[in-house]
Short mmCIF file of C-alpha atoms in Angstrom, two decimals:
data_model
loop_
_atom_site.label_atom_id
_atom_site.label_comp_id
_atom_site.label_asym_id
_atom_site.label_seq_id
_atom_site.Cartn_x
_atom_site.Cartn_y
_atom_site.Cartn_z
CA UNK V 386 2.02 -44.22 -157.41
CA UNK V 387 4.74 -44.79 -154.84
CA UNK V 388 2.69 -46.07 -151.90
CA UNK V 389 5.56 -45.62 -149.44
CA UNK V 390 5.97 -41.99 -150.44
CA UNK V 391 2.24 -41.41 -150.01
CA UNK V 392 2.31 -43.10 -146.61
CA UNK V 393 5.11 -40.88 -145.32
CA UNK V 394 3.33 -37.76 -146.51
CA UNK V 395 -0.04 -38.54 -144.92
CA UNK V 396 0.92 -40.75 -141.96
CA UNK V 397 0.08 -37.99 -139.47
CA UNK V 398 -3.58 -38.42 -140.48
CA UNK V 399 -3.70 -42.19 -140.07
CA UNK V 400 -4.41 -42.30 -136.30
CA UNK V 401 -7.41 -39.96 -136.66
CA UNK V 402 -8.58 -41.73 -139.79
CA UNK V 403 -8.35 -45.21 -138.27
CA UNK V 404 -10.07 -44.08 -135.08
CA UNK V 405 -12.90 -42.58 -137.12
CA UNK V 406 -13.38 -45.71 -139.23
CA UNK V 407 -13.29 -47.99 -136.17
CA UNK V 408 -16.27 -46.16 -134.69
CA UNK V 409 -18.35 -45.95 -137.87
CA UNK V 410 -20.85 -48.59 -138.89
CA UNK V 411 -20.09 -48.73 -142.62
CA UNK V 412 -20.14 -50.86 -145.76
CA UNK V 413 -17.22 -50.89 -148.21
CA UNK V 414 -17.76 -52.08 -151.80
CA UNK V 415 -15.00 -52.45 -154.38
CA UNK V 416 -14.46 -54.38 -157.58
CA UNK V 417 -10.99 -55.30 -156.30
CA UNK V 418 -10.70 -58.34 -154.04
CA UNK V 419 -7.36 -56.97 -152.79
CA UNK V 420 -8.96 -53.68 -151.74
CA UNK V 421 -11.83 -55.50 -150.05
CA UNK V 422 -9.50 -57.75 -148.07
CA UNK V 423 -7.09 -54.91 -147.26
CA UNK V 424 -9.91 -52.84 -145.77
CA UNK V 425 -10.87 -55.72 -143.47
CA UNK V 426 -7.25 -56.33 -142.45
CA UNK V 427 -6.70 -52.63 -141.70
CA UNK V 428 -9.78 -52.40 -139.49
CA UNK V 429 -9.00 -55.63 -137.66
CA UNK V 430 -5.42 -54.54 -136.99
CA UNK V 431 -6.54 -51.23 -135.51
CA UNK V 432 -9.24 -52.75 -133.31
CA UNK V 433 -7.01 -55.53 -132.03
CA UNK V 434 -4.10 -53.17 -131.35
CA UNK V 435 -6.21 -50.66 -129.45
CA UNK V 436 -8.76 -52.86 -127.75
CA UNK V 437 -6.83 -56.03 -127.10
CA UNK V 438 -7.89 -59.57 -127.93
CA UNK V 439 -11.50 -60.07 -128.93
CA UNK V 440 -13.32 -63.33 -129.67
CA UNK V 441 -13.23 -64.31 -133.36
CA UNK V 442 -16.09 -62.81 -135.34
CA UNK V 443 -17.28 -59.57 -136.88
CA UNK V 444 -16.57 -57.59 -133.71
CA UNK V 445 -12.86 -57.87 -134.58
CA UNK V 446 -13.32 -55.22 -137.26
CA UNK V 447 -14.99 -52.57 -135.12
CA UNK V 448 -17.90 -50.87 -136.80
CA UNK V 449 -17.28 -52.32 -140.27
CA UNK V 450 -20.46 -54.03 -141.41
CA UNK V 451 -18.85 -55.71 -144.39
CA UNK V 452 -16.40 -55.39 -147.26
CA UNK V 453 -17.86 -56.76 -150.50
CA UNK V 454 -17.26 -56.77 -154.23
CA UNK V 455 -20.76 -56.75 -155.74
CA UNK V 456 -23.72 -54.38 -155.88
CA UNK V 457 -26.17 -57.00 -154.57
CA UNK V 458 -24.02 -57.81 -151.52
CA UNK V 459 -23.65 -54.11 -150.66
CA UNK V 460 -27.41 -53.49 -150.87
CA UNK V 461 -28.14 -56.56 -148.76
CA UNK V 462 -25.74 -55.42 -146.04
CA UNK V 463 -27.18 -51.90 -146.06
CA UNK V 464 -30.70 -53.31 -145.76
CA UNK V 465 -29.79 -55.68 -142.93
CA UNK V 466 -27.50 -53.45 -140.84
CA UNK V 467 -28.56 -49.85 -141.62
CA UNK V 468 -24.97 -48.49 -141.72
CA UNK V 469 -23.95 -44.90 -141.09
CA UNK V 470 -21.88 -44.74 -144.30
CA UNK V 471 -21.48 -46.47 -147.66
CA UNK V 472 -18.16 -46.30 -149.52
CA UNK V 473 -18.03 -47.71 -153.04
CA UNK V 474 -15.90 -47.61 -156.15
CA UNK V 475 -17.55 -47.01 -159.52
CA UNK V 476 -16.30 -50.37 -160.79
CA UNK V 477 -17.57 -53.49 -159.04
CA UNK V 478 -17.05 -57.17 -159.66
CA UNK V 479 -20.74 -57.54 -160.46
CA UNK V 480 -22.82 -54.44 -161.11
CA UNK V 481 -22.04 -50.76 -161.63
CA UNK V 482 -21.01 -48.68 -158.61
CA UNK V 483 -23.03 -45.71 -159.91
CA UNK V 484 -26.12 -47.92 -160.00
CA UNK V 485 -25.38 -49.00 -156.43
CA UNK V 486 -25.20 -45.35 -155.39
CA UNK V 487 -28.50 -44.56 -157.13
CA UNK V 488 -30.36 -47.51 -155.56
CA UNK V 489 -28.90 -46.93 -152.10
CA UNK V 490 -29.82 -43.25 -152.21
CA UNK V 491 -33.38 -44.07 -153.28
CA UNK V 492 -33.83 -46.62 -150.49
CA UNK V 493 -32.04 -44.70 -147.75
CA UNK V 494 -31.99 -40.96 -148.64
CA UNK V 495 -30.22 -40.05 -145.41
CA UNK V 496 -27.31 -42.49 -145.91
CA UNK V 497 -24.02 -40.64 -146.65
CA UNK V 498 -22.32 -42.19 -149.70
CA UNK V 499 -18.69 -41.72 -150.75
CA UNK V 500 -17.95 -42.71 -154.35
CA UNK V 501 -14.39 -43.38 -155.56
CA UNK V 502 -14.14 -43.15 -159.35
CA UNK V 503 -11.58 -45.42 -161.00
CA UNK V 504 -12.27 -43.95 -164.45
CA UNK V 505 -13.42 -40.39 -164.99
CA UNK V 506 -15.29 -38.89 -167.91
CA UNK V 507 -17.69 -35.96 -167.97
CA UNK V 508 -20.76 -38.14 -168.65
CA UNK V 509 -19.98 -40.47 -165.73
CA UNK V 510 -19.06 -37.58 -163.45
CA UNK V 511 -22.38 -35.88 -164.15
CA UNK V 512 -24.17 -39.17 -163.56
CA UNK V 513 -22.29 -39.66 -160.28
CA UNK V 514 -23.30 -36.21 -159.06
CA UNK V 515 -26.94 -36.87 -159.95
CA UNK V 516 -27.02 -40.36 -158.46
CA UNK V 517 -27.01 -39.28 -154.83
CA UNK V 518 -23.39 -39.56 -153.68
CA UNK V 519 -22.52 -36.80 -151.22
CA UNK V 520 -18.79 -37.28 -151.82
CA UNK V 521 -16.92 -38.06 -155.04
CA UNK V 522 -13.17 -38.78 -155.21
CA UNK V 523 -10.84 -39.88 -157.98
CA UNK V 524 -8.92 -43.09 -157.39
CA UNK V 525 -5.65 -41.28 -158.16
CA UNK V 526 -5.94 -39.04 -155.08
CA UNK V 527 -7.71 -41.39 -152.70
CA UNK V 528 -4.69 -41.58 -150.37
CA UNK V 529 -3.64 -37.94 -150.53
CA UNK V 530 -5.64 -36.96 -147.46
CA UNK V 531 -8.84 -36.57 -149.49
CA UNK V 532 -10.63 -39.54 -147.92
CA UNK V 533 -10.33 -38.24 -144.36
CA UNK V 534 -11.38 -34.74 -145.43
CA UNK V 535 -14.29 -36.16 -147.44
CA UNK V 536 -15.53 -38.31 -144.56
CA UNK V 537 -15.39 -35.43 -142.10
CA UNK V 538 -17.42 -33.31 -144.53
CA UNK V 539 -20.00 -36.03 -145.24
CA UNK V 540 -20.52 -36.92 -141.58
CA UNK V 541 -21.07 -33.24 -140.81
CA UNK V 542 -23.86 -33.19 -143.39
CA UNK V 543 -21.90 -31.54 -146.21
CA UNK V 544 -20.85 -32.52 -149.73
CA UNK V 545 -17.30 -33.15 -150.93
CA UNK V 546 -15.91 -33.11 -154.46
CA UNK V 547 -12.31 -34.01 -155.31
CA UNK V 548 -10.48 -30.77 -156.22
CA UNK V 549 -9.41 -32.30 -159.54
CA UNK V 550 -13.03 -32.99 -160.41
CA UNK V 551 -14.03 -29.45 -159.45
CA UNK V 552 -11.42 -28.15 -161.90
CA UNK V 553 -12.73 -30.50 -164.59
CA UNK V 554 -16.28 -29.21 -164.09
CA UNK V 555 -15.08 -25.61 -164.25
CA UNK V 556 -13.23 -26.25 -167.48
CA UNK V 557 -16.29 -27.90 -168.98
CA UNK V 558 -18.58 -25.08 -167.81
CA UNK V 559 -16.33 -22.58 -169.58
CA UNK V 560 -16.81 -24.52 -172.80
CA UNK V 561 -13.35 -26.09 -172.90
CA UNK V 562 -13.35 -27.84 -176.24
CA UNK V 563 -9.89 -28.80 -177.47
CA UNK V 564 -9.62 -28.59 -181.25
CA UNK V 565 -7.85 -31.82 -182.10
CA UNK V 566 -7.79 -33.63 -185.41
CA UNK V 567 -9.02 -37.18 -185.84
CA UNK V 568 -5.44 -38.33 -186.30
CA UNK V 569 -4.35 -36.64 -183.07
CA UNK V 570 -7.19 -38.30 -181.17
CA UNK V 571 -6.29 -41.63 -182.74
CA UNK V 572 -2.66 -41.29 -181.66
CA UNK V 573 -3.62 -40.19 -178.14
CA UNK V 574 -6.01 -43.12 -177.88
CA UNK V 575 -3.02 -45.35 -178.53
CA UNK V 576 -1.18 -43.49 -175.75
CA UNK V 577 -4.08 -44.33 -173.40
CA UNK V 578 -3.58 -47.99 -174.24
CA UNK V 579 0.08 -47.79 -173.24
CA UNK V 580 1.88 -47.78 -176.60
CA UNK V 581 5.15 -45.94 -177.04
CA UNK V 582 5.60 -43.41 -179.85
CA UNK V 583 7.46 -45.97 -181.98
CA UNK V 584 4.81 -48.62 -181.36
CA UNK V 585 2.13 -46.13 -182.38
CA UNK V 586 4.01 -45.31 -185.57
CA UNK V 587 4.27 -49.00 -186.42
CA UNK V 588 0.66 -49.80 -185.52
CA UNK V 589 -0.80 -46.88 -187.50
CA UNK V 590 1.76 -47.18 -190.31
CA UNK V 591 2.97 -43.62 -189.87
CA UNK V 592 6.49 -42.20 -189.86
CA UNK V 593 7.83 -41.83 -186.32
CA UNK V 594 8.42 -38.09 -186.84
CA UNK V 595 4.80 -37.66 -187.93
CA UNK V 596 3.59 -39.22 -184.70
CA UNK V 597 5.85 -36.91 -182.72
CA UNK V 598 4.59 -33.90 -184.68
CA UNK V 599 0.93 -34.73 -184.02
CA UNK V 600 1.63 -35.22 -180.32
CA UNK V 601 3.43 -31.86 -180.04
CA UNK V 602 0.51 -30.13 -181.76
CA UNK V 603 -1.92 -31.82 -179.38
CA UNK V 604 0.18 -30.82 -176.36
CA UNK V 605 0.09 -27.18 -177.49
CA UNK V 606 -3.70 -27.28 -177.84
CA UNK V 607 -4.17 -28.95 -174.45
CA UNK V 608 -1.67 -26.76 -172.63
CA UNK V 609 0.58 -29.60 -171.49
CA UNK V 610 3.97 -31.09 -172.33
CA UNK V 611 3.27 -34.56 -170.95
CA UNK V 612 1.78 -37.38 -173.05
CA UNK V 613 0.19 -39.10 -170.04
CA UNK V 614 -1.39 -35.87 -168.81
CA UNK V 615 -2.71 -35.11 -172.29
CA UNK V 616 -4.31 -38.56 -172.55
CA UNK V 617 -5.78 -38.29 -169.03
CA UNK V 618 -7.39 -34.93 -169.82
CA UNK V 619 -9.12 -36.37 -172.87
CA UNK V 620 -10.31 -39.50 -171.05
CA UNK V 621 -11.72 -37.30 -168.28
CA UNK V 622 -13.58 -35.24 -170.87
CA UNK V 623 -15.04 -38.36 -172.43
CA UNK V 624 -13.22 -37.65 -175.72
CA UNK V 625 -11.20 -40.86 -175.48
CA UNK V 626 -12.09 -44.31 -174.18
CA UNK V 627 -10.39 -45.44 -170.94
CA UNK V 628 -7.71 -48.17 -171.10
CA UNK V 629 -8.98 -51.56 -172.21
CA UNK V 630 -7.62 -54.97 -171.11
CA UNK V 631 -4.26 -55.90 -172.69
CA UNK V 632 -4.35 -57.60 -176.07
CA UNK V 633 -1.88 -59.99 -177.59
CA UNK V 634 -1.34 -57.83 -180.65
CA UNK V 635 -2.17 -54.32 -181.76
CA UNK V 636 -2.79 -52.96 -185.20
CA UNK V 637 -3.85 -49.64 -186.64
CA UNK V 638 -7.46 -50.70 -187.23
CA UNK V 639 -7.99 -51.28 -183.51
CA UNK V 640 -7.60 -47.55 -182.88
CA UNK V 641 -9.90 -46.25 -185.59
CA UNK V 642 -13.17 -46.24 -183.64
CA UNK V 643 -12.13 -46.05 -179.99
CA UNK V 644 -12.97 -42.38 -179.49
CA UNK V 645 -16.44 -41.94 -177.92
CA UNK V 646 -19.10 -40.69 -180.30
#
């Protein structure tokens, strides 16, 4: 993602978005320390720029109750401050964001919850929709104007689902079941992990042209011409595992059992 390009495309929404967030009493939970700190900095900058100097303390960040990285911290803040909104990612430093959503919804049924999914698969998407989140976004489109639209919908008492996720649910409801061979899934799993076609051929001990052939056949079945898009579709469907942490070395055996099920 080119963050500058995104900024220039959605900058007309920033004043309204920042004004909305400055008035809300909310908790933000993310597994990323950078995201947690950036959210605090953004709120403080807006409040200080529009309301002048304020004494050091929590009032510098407007209505923000806290920006944390663990499930326990988020629940403690919600219990202590009774916020108007909870925003969380599905991946946290300690604890699962979906479990946070479920517990928060059970304790405070009227609390609007916006969930940002870093990894998407059909099982986790279904779980997210059952857990009590009124809004669900994918991380890939979080800055494309979806957050502001989602918040407006949630605060008006409605529900919001990322358009990409709506399409995924529709495809699944229609019984979309790509007919891919085990070898094609194995190769596409390697794509998910970031290997080039030549690296895949070497790791799986296949001729380079054979790898290319399997990928072209998979593209035809999936209705795409892009390797990244093909891999993303299968991860979203839960047919492939999401990317794992980098490893020092890869070999063919490491790809044999990565596909879910």
